[in-house]
Amino acid sequence: MRRFSKTIAILLIVLLLLAVALASELRRPKLTYEPIARTDFILNTFVTITLYEYPDAALLDSAIDLCREYETVFSRTQEGSELYELNHRDERTGSFAVSDDMRDLLASALHYCEVSDGAFDITVAPIVDLWDFTASQPSLPDSQALADAAAKVDWRMLKLSQNTLTFLSEDTEIDLGAIAKGFIADRLKDYLKEEGVTRGIINLGGNVLCIGDKQENTPFSIGLQKPFAQRSETIALLNVSDRSLVSSGVYERHFILDGKNYHHILNPKTGMPYDNGLTSVTILSEHSVDGDGLSTVCFSLGLQKGLALINSLEDTYAYFITNDYEIYYSDGAEAFLQGGTS
């Protein structure tokens, strides 16, 4: 009986200590931090990284530096970048060793070239070089020059095996501008999470990737940009948690000549901008590299084929905006809408 009583007494003491500790924890004020952010011009766009409930602003500098490092890998115009060296190779055909990052991005990019049957093509560089969407007095490329450039475009002239990239044509040059930002955003997210970040937003010129929620059980509110409007003007709002939102549209890099809009989403077969009744395509996905690739792929395929492709994929959603500002949703996409349109 005494042993039993002693055991009961010990249990009561333990329970009392636990109750005291719990009460102390509940009384302790929870540490909160104001959001911190850093913006810089990288990848030919404005990059903004925002962290919530994280105390060390020095991590933002490290993340920005990491973004710059990726620019030295994937930039087509920066002399000395890995991609620049591949495009300016001395031996125009043959096999070349590539970094792990280049291998991984090329694997994703070539996948979307295949999925789209070449409507999305990363060897479009010869065509891109003929267009200047920032000129003060824009003009159309020469039609024969466009035809000659289009003849050089064919993603099947690239073969990737592990870290070996083989060029089968001396005319082949690579442009990763349609997918690189998504890949970089994913790598930045991995880095920030490894450093303990649980809530944040990575915005690479409109490629938005969320880390966790804005607050517990409260998603981020991310807008679908209204075409041809200010970037802050939205046509709809979405609830986004730990996902990526990427848009491709005719209003990003474009010019108007003789009343017609010419934009940067180019048809690899003709060299001219796609003209299929779409103004923009936005992809909601887990990984930003997929959203980046699919936004261009689906725009290139057009409304019906683009919807069919997205509906065949798991946990991936799309918002198609037509020239008359109608929104078409893939299966399940409307569930993310916040309070209708605005």
Coordinates of C-alpha atoms in Angstrom, one line a residue, residues 100-333:
D100 CA 24.2 19.5 -62.7
D101 CA 22.0 22.6 -62.7
M102 CA 22.2 22.9 -66.5
R103 CA 21.5 19.2 -66.8
D104 CA 18.4 19.4 -64.6
L105 CA 17.0 22.4 -66.3
L106 CA 17.6 21.1 -69.8
A107 CA 15.9 17.8 -68.8
S108 CA 12.8 19.7 -67.8
A109 CA 12.9 22.0 -70.9
L110 CA 13.4 19.2 -73.3
H111 CA 10.4 17.4 -71.7
Y112 CA 8.2 20.3 -72.5
C113 CA 9.5 20.5 -76.0
E114 CA 8.4 16.9 -76.5
V115 CA 5.1 17.3 -74.7
S116 CA 4.2 20.3 -77.0
D117 CA 5.5 18.6 -80.1
G118 CA 7.8 21.6 -80.7
A119 CA 5.3 24.3 -80.1
F120 CA 7.6 25.2 -77.2
D121 CA 11.2 24.9 -78.4
I122 CA 14.4 26.0 -76.5
T123 CA 16.4 26.2 -79.7
V124 CA 14.4 29.2 -80.8
A125 CA 17.4 31.5 -80.2
P126 CA 18.0 32.3 -83.9
I127 CA 14.5 33.7 -84.2
V128 CA 14.6 35.6 -80.9
D129 CA 17.7 37.4 -82.2
L130 CA 15.7 38.9 -85.0
W131 CA 13.2 40.6 -82.7
D132 CA 13.7 43.8 -80.6
F133 CA 10.7 44.4 -78.3
T134 CA 12.4 47.4 -76.6
A135 CA 13.4 49.5 -79.6
S136 CA 12.2 53.1 -79.6
Q137 CA 11.0 52.6 -83.2
P138 CA 10.1 48.9 -83.5
S139 CA 9.9 47.1 -86.8
L140 CA 9.2 43.6 -88.1
P141 CA 12.1 41.3 -89.0
D142 CA 12.7 40.6 -92.6
S143 CA 10.5 37.7 -93.7
Q144 CA 13.3 35.8 -95.5
A145 CA 15.5 36.2 -92.4
L146 CA 12.7 34.8 -90.2
A147 CA 12.3 31.8 -92.6
D148 CA 16.0 31.1 -92.5
A149 CA 16.1 31.4 -88.7
A150 CA 13.1 29.1 -88.3
A151 CA 14.9 26.5 -90.4
K152 CA 17.6 26.3 -87.7
V153 CA 15.1 25.7 -84.9
D154 CA 14.6 22.0 -83.8
W155 CA 14.9 20.8 -80.3
R156 CA 15.5 17.3 -81.6
M157 CA 19.0 18.4 -82.5
L158 CA 19.8 18.3 -78.8
K159 CA 20.5 15.0 -77.0
L160 CA 21.0 14.9 -73.2
S161 CA 22.5 11.9 -71.4
Q162 CA 23.3 12.5 -67.8
N163 CA 25.7 15.4 -67.8
T164 CA 26.5 15.2 -71.5
L165 CA 24.8 17.4 -74.0
T166 CA 25.2 16.6 -77.7
F167 CA 24.6 19.1 -80.5
L168 CA 23.6 17.3 -83.7
S169 CA 23.4 20.5 -85.8
E170 CA 26.0 23.3 -86.0
D171 CA 23.1 25.8 -86.3
T172 CA 21.6 24.9 -82.9
E173 CA 21.6 27.6 -80.2
I174 CA 19.7 27.4 -76.9
D175 CA 17.4 30.0 -75.2
L176 CA 16.2 29.1 -71.7
G177 CA 14.4 32.3 -71.1
A178 CA 11.0 30.7 -71.1
I179 CA 11.7 28.3 -68.2
A180 CA 14.9 29.3 -66.3
K181 CA 13.2 31.7 -63.8
G182 CA 11.0 28.8 -62.7
F183 CA 13.9 26.5 -62.1
I184 CA 15.8 29.3 -60.2
A185 CA 12.8 30.1 -58.0
D186 CA 12.5 26.4 -57.0
R187 CA 16.2 26.3 -56.1
L188 CA 15.8 29.5 -54.0
K189 CA 12.9 28.0 -52.2
D190 CA 14.9 24.9 -51.4
Y191 CA 17.8 27.1 -50.1
L192 CA 15.5 29.3 -47.9
K193 CA 13.7 26.3 -46.4
E194 CA 17.0 24.6 -45.6
E195 CA 17.8 27.8 -43.6
G196 CA 14.7 27.6 -41.6
V197 CA 12.3 29.8 -43.6
T198 CA 8.7 28.6 -43.3
R199 CA 6.8 31.5 -44.8
G200 CA 7.8 33.7 -47.7
I201 CA 7.3 34.8 -51.3
I202 CA 9.9 34.6 -54.1
N203 CA 8.9 36.9 -57.0
L204 CA 11.1 36.7 -60.1
G205 CA 9.5 39.3 -62.4
G206 CA 6.0 38.0 -62.0
N207 CA 7.0 34.3 -61.5
V208 CA 5.6 33.9 -57.9
L209 CA 6.5 31.0 -55.6
C210 CA 5.1 30.9 -52.1
I211 CA 6.8 29.2 -49.2
G212 CA 4.1 27.9 -46.8
D213 CA 1.2 30.2 -45.8
K214 CA 1.3 34.0 -45.1
Q215 CA 0.0 33.1 -41.6
E216 CA -1.2 29.9 -39.9
N217 CA -4.1 28.6 -41.9
T218 CA -4.1 31.8 -44.0
P219 CA -2.9 31.5 -47.6
F220 CA -1.2 34.2 -49.6
S221 CA -3.5 36.3 -51.8
I222 CA -2.0 36.4 -55.3
G223 CA -3.5 38.3 -58.2
L224 CA -4.0 37.3 -61.8
Q225 CA -2.7 40.3 -63.6
K226 CA -5.2 42.2 -65.8
P227 CA -3.7 42.1 -69.3
F228 CA -2.2 45.5 -70.5
A229 CA -2.9 47.0 -67.1
Q230 CA -0.5 48.1 -64.3
R231 CA 1.1 45.1 -62.6
S232 CA -0.8 45.8 -59.4
E233 CA -4.2 45.7 -61.2
T234 CA -5.8 42.2 -61.1
I235 CA -8.6 40.4 -62.9
A236 CA -9.0 37.8 -60.1
L237 CA -7.4 36.9 -56.8
L238 CA -6.2 33.4 -55.8
N239 CA -5.6 31.7 -52.5
V240 CA -2.1 30.3 -52.8
S241 CA -0.2 28.1 -50.2
D242 CA 3.2 26.6 -50.9
R243 CA 2.6 26.8 -54.6
S244 CA 3.9 28.5 -57.7
L245 CA 1.9 31.0 -59.9
V246 CA 3.4 31.8 -63.3
S247 CA 1.9 33.7 -66.2
S248 CA 2.8 34.1 -69.9
G249 CA 1.1 36.8 -71.9
V250 CA 1.1 39.1 -74.9
Y251 CA 1.5 42.2 -72.7
E252 CA 4.9 41.4 -71.1
R253 CA 7.3 42.2 -73.9
H254 CA 5.6 43.6 -76.9
F255 CA 5.1 46.5 -79.3
I256 CA 2.2 47.7 -81.4
L257 CA 2.8 48.5 -85.0
D258 CA 0.1 49.6 -87.4
G259 CA -2.5 48.8 -84.8
K260 CA -1.4 45.2 -84.3
N261 CA 0.2 43.8 -81.2
Y262 CA 3.5 41.8 -81.6
H263 CA 4.7 39.9 -78.5
H264 CA 7.6 37.7 -77.4
I265 CA 5.8 34.3 -77.4
L266 CA 7.1 33.2 -80.8
N267 CA 6.0 30.3 -83.0
P268 CA 9.2 28.3 -83.7
K269 CA 7.9 27.1 -87.0
T270 CA 7.2 30.6 -88.5
G271 CA 9.2 33.0 -86.3
M272 CA 6.1 35.2 -85.8
P273 CA 4.2 35.7 -82.5
Y274 CA 1.4 33.3 -81.8
D275 CA -2.0 34.7 -82.7
N276 CA -4.6 32.3 -81.3
G277 CA -7.1 34.4 -79.4
L278 CA -5.3 34.2 -76.1
T279 CA -4.0 37.1 -74.0
S280 CA -2.4 35.1 -71.2
V281 CA -2.1 31.8 -69.5
T282 CA -1.4 31.3 -65.8
I283 CA -0.3 28.1 -64.3
L284 CA -0.8 27.1 -60.6
S285 CA 1.6 24.2 -59.7
E286 CA 3.8 22.8 -57.0
H287 CA 7.0 23.5 -58.8
S288 CA 7.8 26.8 -60.5
V289 CA 9.8 25.2 -63.3
D290 CA 6.7 23.3 -64.3
G291 CA 4.6 26.5 -64.2
D292 CA 7.1 28.4 -66.2
G293 CA 7.3 25.7 -68.9
L294 CA 3.6 25.0 -69.0
S295 CA 2.5 28.6 -69.2
T296 CA 4.4 29.0 -72.5
V297 CA 3.5 25.5 -73.7
C298 CA -0.2 26.0 -73.1
F299 CA -0.2 29.5 -74.7
S300 CA 1.5 28.0 -77.7
L301 CA -1.0 25.1 -77.9
G302 CA -4.0 27.4 -77.7
L303 CA -7.1 27.2 -75.5
Q304 CA -8.5 23.8 -76.3
K305 CA -5.2 21.8 -76.5
G306 CA -3.8 23.7 -73.6
L307 CA -6.8 22.8 -71.4
A308 CA -6.6 19.2 -72.4
L309 CA -3.0 19.0 -71.5
I310 CA -3.5 20.6 -68.1
N311 CA -6.5 18.4 -67.3
S312 CA -4.3 15.4 -67.9
L313 CA -1.8 16.4 -65.2
E314 CA -2.2 15.9 -61.5
D315 CA -2.3 18.8 -59.0
T316 CA -1.7 21.4 -61.8
Y317 CA -4.2 24.1 -62.7
A318 CA -4.5 26.8 -65.4
Y319 CA -6.3 30.1 -66.1
F320 CA -6.7 31.1 -69.7
I321 CA -7.6 34.7 -70.5
T322 CA -8.8 35.3 -74.1
N323 CA -8.6 38.5 -76.1
D324 CA -12.1 39.5 -74.9
Y325 CA -11.0 39.1 -71.3
E326 CA -13.0 35.9 -70.7
I327 CA -11.4 33.5 -68.2
Y328 CA -11.4 29.7 -68.8
Y329 CA -10.5 27.4 -66.0
S330 CA -9.0 24.0 -66.0
D331 CA -10.6 21.3 -63.9
G332 CA -10.4 22.3 -60.2
A333 CA -8.9 25.8 -60.9

